[in-house]
Amino acid sequence: MAKTIITAALTGAITPRGYQVPETPEQIAQEAYECWKAGASIVHLHMRDDQGMGVMDPVKFYETIRLIRAHEDCDVIINCTSSGGPGLDGTRSTQSRLEHFQKIPDIEVGSFDAGTFNWGIPGGIFSNSPTFLTTLGGLYQERGIKPEFEVFDLGMIRAVGVYWKKGVVKAPLHFQLCLGVVGGMDTTPREVQEMLTEIEHLQATGNLPREVTWSAFGIGKGHLPVMFSALANGGHIRVGMEDNVMYSKGVLADCNAQFVERAVRVSREFGREIATPDEAREILGLKK
Ligand code: ZN
């Protein structure tokens, strides 16, 4: 069976303070290193300001990546968000979402949120206009950064196919199925299956390429059913405090690596070994 790529999403933009969420570049880099040692081949990075709010700060991204790479043995794949600060309802400039990708070498993967929707109730609009996504896709091609298509609903999968057909993004394509946001899909095995059925349908009709890989995560208590569904369906998995802070019912997680350790255990118990970063590069078709 194919090896499992584990992504650790360490911080996120909106997980509240008061849990063990790493916030500073030093804390995030340390957790990234520990997750890599535990078996994560990709770390997905967001930054926080001094008040603990999500911020798109290229200096903080740069410093975090520098500190991760200060561990000479650490070859973890760096995946940065393109959405993580205030103004994601479209009031913030496109430039603030692109700058770290333009300036920092060594970012191999970047998020590409394939549509606009209401994020929670209450909550804002998560705005990803076609203009923004076209610019983002062009920048990723120019910089050799692989887009990770974060899809929260079925229609977003189809939208990715349209960007592919227009040449905004190139195959092979990698999806991150993001389940459990109010405004998107629920977190049962059925929803995972529906998304996979949609991918297969679009491939069969020539609206997605054959070369597709995918990973999935569920938010909050949905993290376990989605993780097990993804493993059973041959997909890759994402864990971490961006998505969930409870290790189990009523038990707060101590750190991100705890989630990675469990993901490694259950994947091996299932009969799937864990991909190293270089194996993940091979699977995803990353340029070294
Ligand atoms: Zn994220």
Coordinates of N, CA and C in Angstrom, one line a residue, residues 152-257:
F152 N -13.4 23.0 0.5 CA -14.3 22.9 1.6 C -15.6 22.4 1.2
D153 N -15.9 22.3 -0.1 CA -17.1 21.8 -0.6 C -17.0 21.3 -2.0
L154 N -18.0 20.5 -2.5 CA -17.8 19.8 -3.7 C -17.6 20.7 -4.9
G155 N -18.2 21.9 -4.9 CA -18.1 22.8 -6.1 C -16.7 23.3 -6.2
M156 N -15.9 23.4 -5.1 CA -14.6 23.9 -5.2 C -13.7 22.9 -5.9
I157 N -14.0 21.6 -5.9 CA -13.2 20.6 -6.6 C -13.3 20.9 -8.1
R158 N -14.6 21.2 -8.5 CA -14.8 21.4 -9.9 C -14.1 22.7 -10.3
A159 N -14.1 23.7 -9.4 CA -13.4 25.0 -9.8 C -11.9 24.7 -10.0
V160 N -11.3 23.8 -9.2 CA -9.9 23.5 -9.4 C -9.7 23.0 -10.8
G161 N -10.6 22.1 -11.3 CA -10.5 21.6 -12.6 C -10.5 22.7 -13.7
V162 N -11.3 23.7 -13.4 CA -11.4 24.8 -14.4 C -10.1 25.6 -14.4
Y163 N -9.5 25.9 -13.2 CA -8.2 26.6 -13.2 C -7.1 25.7 -13.9
W164 N -7.2 24.4 -13.8 CA -6.3 23.5 -14.5 C -6.5 23.6 -16.0
K165 N -7.7 23.6 -16.4 CA -8.0 23.6 -17.9 C -7.6 25.0 -18.5
K166 N -7.6 26.0 -17.7 CA -7.2 27.3 -18.1 C -5.7 27.5 -18.0
G167 N -5.0 26.6 -17.5 CA -3.5 26.7 -17.4 C -3.0 27.5 -16.2
V168 N -4.0 27.9 -15.3 CA -3.6 28.7 -14.1 C -2.7 27.8 -13.2
V169 N -3.0 26.5 -13.2 CA -2.3 25.5 -12.4 C -2.0 24.3 -13.3
K170 N -0.9 23.6 -12.9 CA -0.5 22.5 -13.8 C -0.6 21.2 -13.0
A171 N -0.9 20.1 -13.7 CA -0.8 18.7 -13.1 C 0.6 18.3 -12.8
P172 N 0.9 17.4 -11.8 CA -0.1 16.8 -11.0 C -0.7 17.7 -9.9
L173 N -2.0 17.5 -9.6 CA -2.7 18.3 -8.6 C -2.8 17.6 -7.2
H174 N -2.7 18.4 -6.2 CA -2.8 17.9 -4.8 C -3.9 18.6 -4.1
F175 N -4.9 17.8 -3.6 CA -6.0 18.4 -2.9 C -5.8 18.2 -1.4
Q176 N -6.3 19.1 -0.6 CA -6.5 19.0 0.8 C -8.0 19.1 1.1
L177 N -8.6 18.0 1.4 CA -10.1 18.0 1.7 C -10.2 18.5 3.1
C178 N -10.9 19.7 3.2 CA -11.0 20.4 4.5 C -12.5 20.3 5.0
L179 N -12.7 19.5 6.0 CA -14.1 19.1 6.4 C -14.4 19.7 7.8
G180 N -15.6 20.2 7.9 CA -16.0 20.5 9.2 C -16.2 22.0 9.5
V181 N -15.8 22.9 8.5 CA -16.1 24.3 8.7 C -17.6 24.6 8.4
V182 N -18.2 25.4 9.3 CA -19.6 25.7 9.0 C -19.6 26.6 7.8
G183 N -20.3 26.1 6.8 CA -20.3 26.7 5.4 C -19.7 25.8 4.4
G184 N -19.1 24.7 4.9 CA -18.5 23.7 4.1 C -19.1 22.3 4.5
M185 N -18.4 21.3 4.1 CA -19.0 19.9 4.3 C -18.7 19.4 5.7
D186 N -19.5 18.4 6.1 CA -19.4 17.8 7.4 C -18.3 16.7 7.4
T187 N -18.1 16.1 8.6 CA -16.9 15.3 8.8 C -17.1 13.8 8.9
T188 N -18.2 13.3 8.3 CA -18.3 11.8 8.4 C -17.6 11.2 7.2
P189 N -17.4 9.8 7.3 CA -16.9 9.1 6.1 C -17.6 9.3 4.8
R190 N -18.9 9.6 5.0 CA -19.7 9.8 3.8 C -19.3 11.0 3.0
E191 N -18.9 12.1 3.7 CA -18.5 13.3 3.0 C -17.1 13.1 2.3
V192 N -16.3 12.4 3.0 CA -15.0 12.1 2.4 C -15.2 11.3 1.1
Q193 N -16.1 10.3 1.1 CA -16.4 9.5 0.0 C -17.0 10.4 -1.1
E194 N -17.9 11.3 -0.8 CA -18.6 12.1 -1.8 C -17.5 13.0 -2.5
M195 N -16.5 13.5 -1.8 CA -15.5 14.3 -2.4 C -14.7 13.5 -3.3
L196 N -14.4 12.2 -2.9 CA -13.6 11.4 -3.8 C -14.4 11.0 -5.1
T197 N -15.7 10.7 -4.9 CA -16.5 10.4 -6.0 C -16.5 11.6 -7.0
E198 N -16.6 12.8 -6.5 CA -16.6 14.0 -7.3 C -15.3 14.1 -8.1
I199 N -14.1 13.8 -7.4 CA -12.8 13.9 -8.1 C -12.8 12.8 -9.2
E200 N -13.3 11.6 -8.9 CA -13.3 10.6 -10.0 C -14.2 10.9 -11.1
H201 N -15.4 11.5 -10.8 CA -16.3 12.0 -11.9 C -15.6 13.0 -12.8
L202 N -15.0 14.0 -12.2 CA -14.3 15.0 -13.0 C -13.2 14.5 -13.8
Q203 N -12.5 13.5 -13.2 CA -11.4 12.8 -14.0 C -12.0 12.1 -15.2
A204 N -13.1 11.4 -14.9 CA -13.7 10.5 -16.0 C -14.2 11.4 -17.1
T205 N -14.6 12.7 -16.8 CA -15.2 13.5 -17.9 C -14.1 14.5 -18.4
G206 N -12.9 14.3 -18.0 CA -11.8 15.1 -18.6 C -11.7 16.4 -17.9
N207 N -12.3 16.6 -16.8 CA -12.3 17.9 -16.2 C -11.3 18.0 -15.0
L208 N -10.6 16.9 -14.7 CA -9.5 16.9 -13.9 C -8.5 16.0 -14.5
P209 N -7.2 16.2 -14.2 CA -6.2 15.3 -14.8 C -6.2 13.9 -14.1
R210 N -5.5 12.9 -14.6 CA -5.4 11.6 -14.0 C -4.5 11.8 -12.7
E211 N -3.5 12.7 -12.9 CA -2.5 12.8 -11.8 C -3.0 13.6 -10.7
V212 N -3.7 13.0 -9.7 CA -4.2 13.7 -8.6 C -3.8 12.9 -7.3
T213 N -3.3 13.7 -6.3 CA -3.1 13.1 -5.0 C -4.0 13.9 -4.0
W214 N -4.3 13.3 -2.9 CA -5.1 14.0 -1.9 C -4.8 13.7 -0.5
S215 N -5.2 14.6 0.4 CA -5.0 14.5 1.8 C -6.3 15.0 2.4
A216 N -6.6 14.7 3.7 CA -7.8 15.2 4.3 C -7.6 15.5 5.8
F217 N -8.5 16.4 6.3 CA -8.6 16.6 7.7 C -10.0 17.0 8.1
G218 N -10.4 16.7 9.3 CA -11.6 17.2 9.9 C -11.3 18.1 11.0
I219 N -12.2 19.1 11.2 CA -12.0 20.1 12.3 C -12.7 19.6 13.6
G220 N -12.1 19.9 14.7 CA -12.6 19.5 16.0 C -12.8 18.0 16.1
K221 N -14.0 17.6 16.6 CA -14.2 16.2 16.9 C -14.2 15.4 15.6
G222 N -14.3 16.1 14.5 CA -14.3 15.4 13.2 C -12.9 14.9 12.8
H223 N -11.9 15.3 13.6 CA -10.6 14.9 13.1 C -10.3 13.4 13.0
L224 N -10.9 12.7 13.9 CA -10.7 11.2 13.9 C -11.4 10.5 12.8
P225 N -12.8 10.7 12.6 CA -13.4 10.0 11.5 C -12.8 10.4 10.2
V226 N -12.4 11.6 10.0 CA -11.8 12.0 8.7 C -10.4 11.3 8.5
M227 N -9.6 11.3 9.6 CA -8.3 10.7 9.5 C -8.4 9.2 9.1
F228 N -9.3 8.5 9.8 CA -9.5 7.1 9.5 C -10.1 6.8 8.1
S229 N -11.0 7.7 7.7 CA -11.6 7.6 6.3 C -10.5 7.8 5.3
A230 N -9.7 8.8 5.5 CA -8.6 9.1 4.5 C -7.7 7.9 4.4
L231 N -7.3 7.4 5.5 CA -6.3 6.2 5.5 C -7.0 5.1 4.8
A232 N -8.2 4.8 5.1 CA -8.9 3.6 4.5 C -9.1 3.8 3.0
N233 N -9.2 5.1 2.5 CA -9.4 5.3 1.1 C -8.0 5.6 0.3
G234 N -6.9 5.4 1.0 CA -5.6 5.5 0.4 C -5.1 6.9 0.3
G235 N -5.7 7.8 1.1 CA -5.3 9.2 1.0 C -4.2 9.6 2.1
H236 N -3.8 10.8 2.0 CA -2.8 11.3 3.0 C -3.5 12.1 4.1
I237 N -2.8 12.4 5.2 CA -3.6 13.0 6.3 C -2.9 14.2 6.9
R238 N -3.7 15.1 7.4 CA -3.2 16.3 8.1 C -3.8 16.3 9.5
V239 N -2.9 16.7 10.4 CA -3.3 16.8 11.8 C -2.7 18.0 12.4
G240 N -3.1 18.4 13.6 CA -2.5 19.6 14.3 C -3.5 20.6 14.8
M241 N -2.9 21.5 15.5 CA -3.7 22.5 16.3 C -4.4 23.5 15.4
E242 N -4.1 23.7 14.2 CA -4.9 24.5 13.3 C -6.3 24.0 13.3
D243 N -6.4 22.7 13.3 CA -7.7 22.1 13.1 C -8.4 21.6 14.4
N244 N -7.6 21.3 15.4 CA -8.2 20.6 16.6 C -7.2 20.7 17.7
V245 N -7.7 21.1 18.9 CA -6.8 21.1 20.1 C -7.1 20.0 21.1
M246 N -8.1 19.2 20.9 CA -8.5 18.2 21.8 C -7.9 16.8 21.3
Y247 N -7.1 16.2 22.2 CA -6.5 14.9 21.8 C -7.6 13.9 21.8
S248 N -8.5 13.9 22.8 CA -9.6 13.0 22.8 C -10.7 13.7 23.6
K249 N -11.9 13.1 23.7 CA -13.0 13.8 24.4 C -12.6 14.3 25.8
G250 N -12.6 15.6 26.0 CA -12.3 16.2 27.3 C -10.8 16.3 27.6
V251 N -9.9 15.8 26.7 CA -8.5 15.8 27.0 C -7.8 16.8 26.0
L252 N -7.2 17.9 26.5 CA -6.5 18.8 25.7 C -5.2 18.2 25.2
A253 N -4.8 18.5 24.0 CA -3.5 18.0 23.5 C -2.4 18.9 24.2
D254 N -1.2 18.2 24.4 CA -0.1 18.9 25.0 C 0.7 19.7 23.9
C255 N 0.8 19.1 22.7 CA 1.6 19.7 21.6 C 1.2 19.1 20.3
N256 N 1.6 19.7 19.2 CA 1.3 19.2 17.9 C 1.9 17.8 17.6
A257 N 3.0 17.5 18.2 CA 3.7 16.2 17.9 C 2.9 15.0 18.4

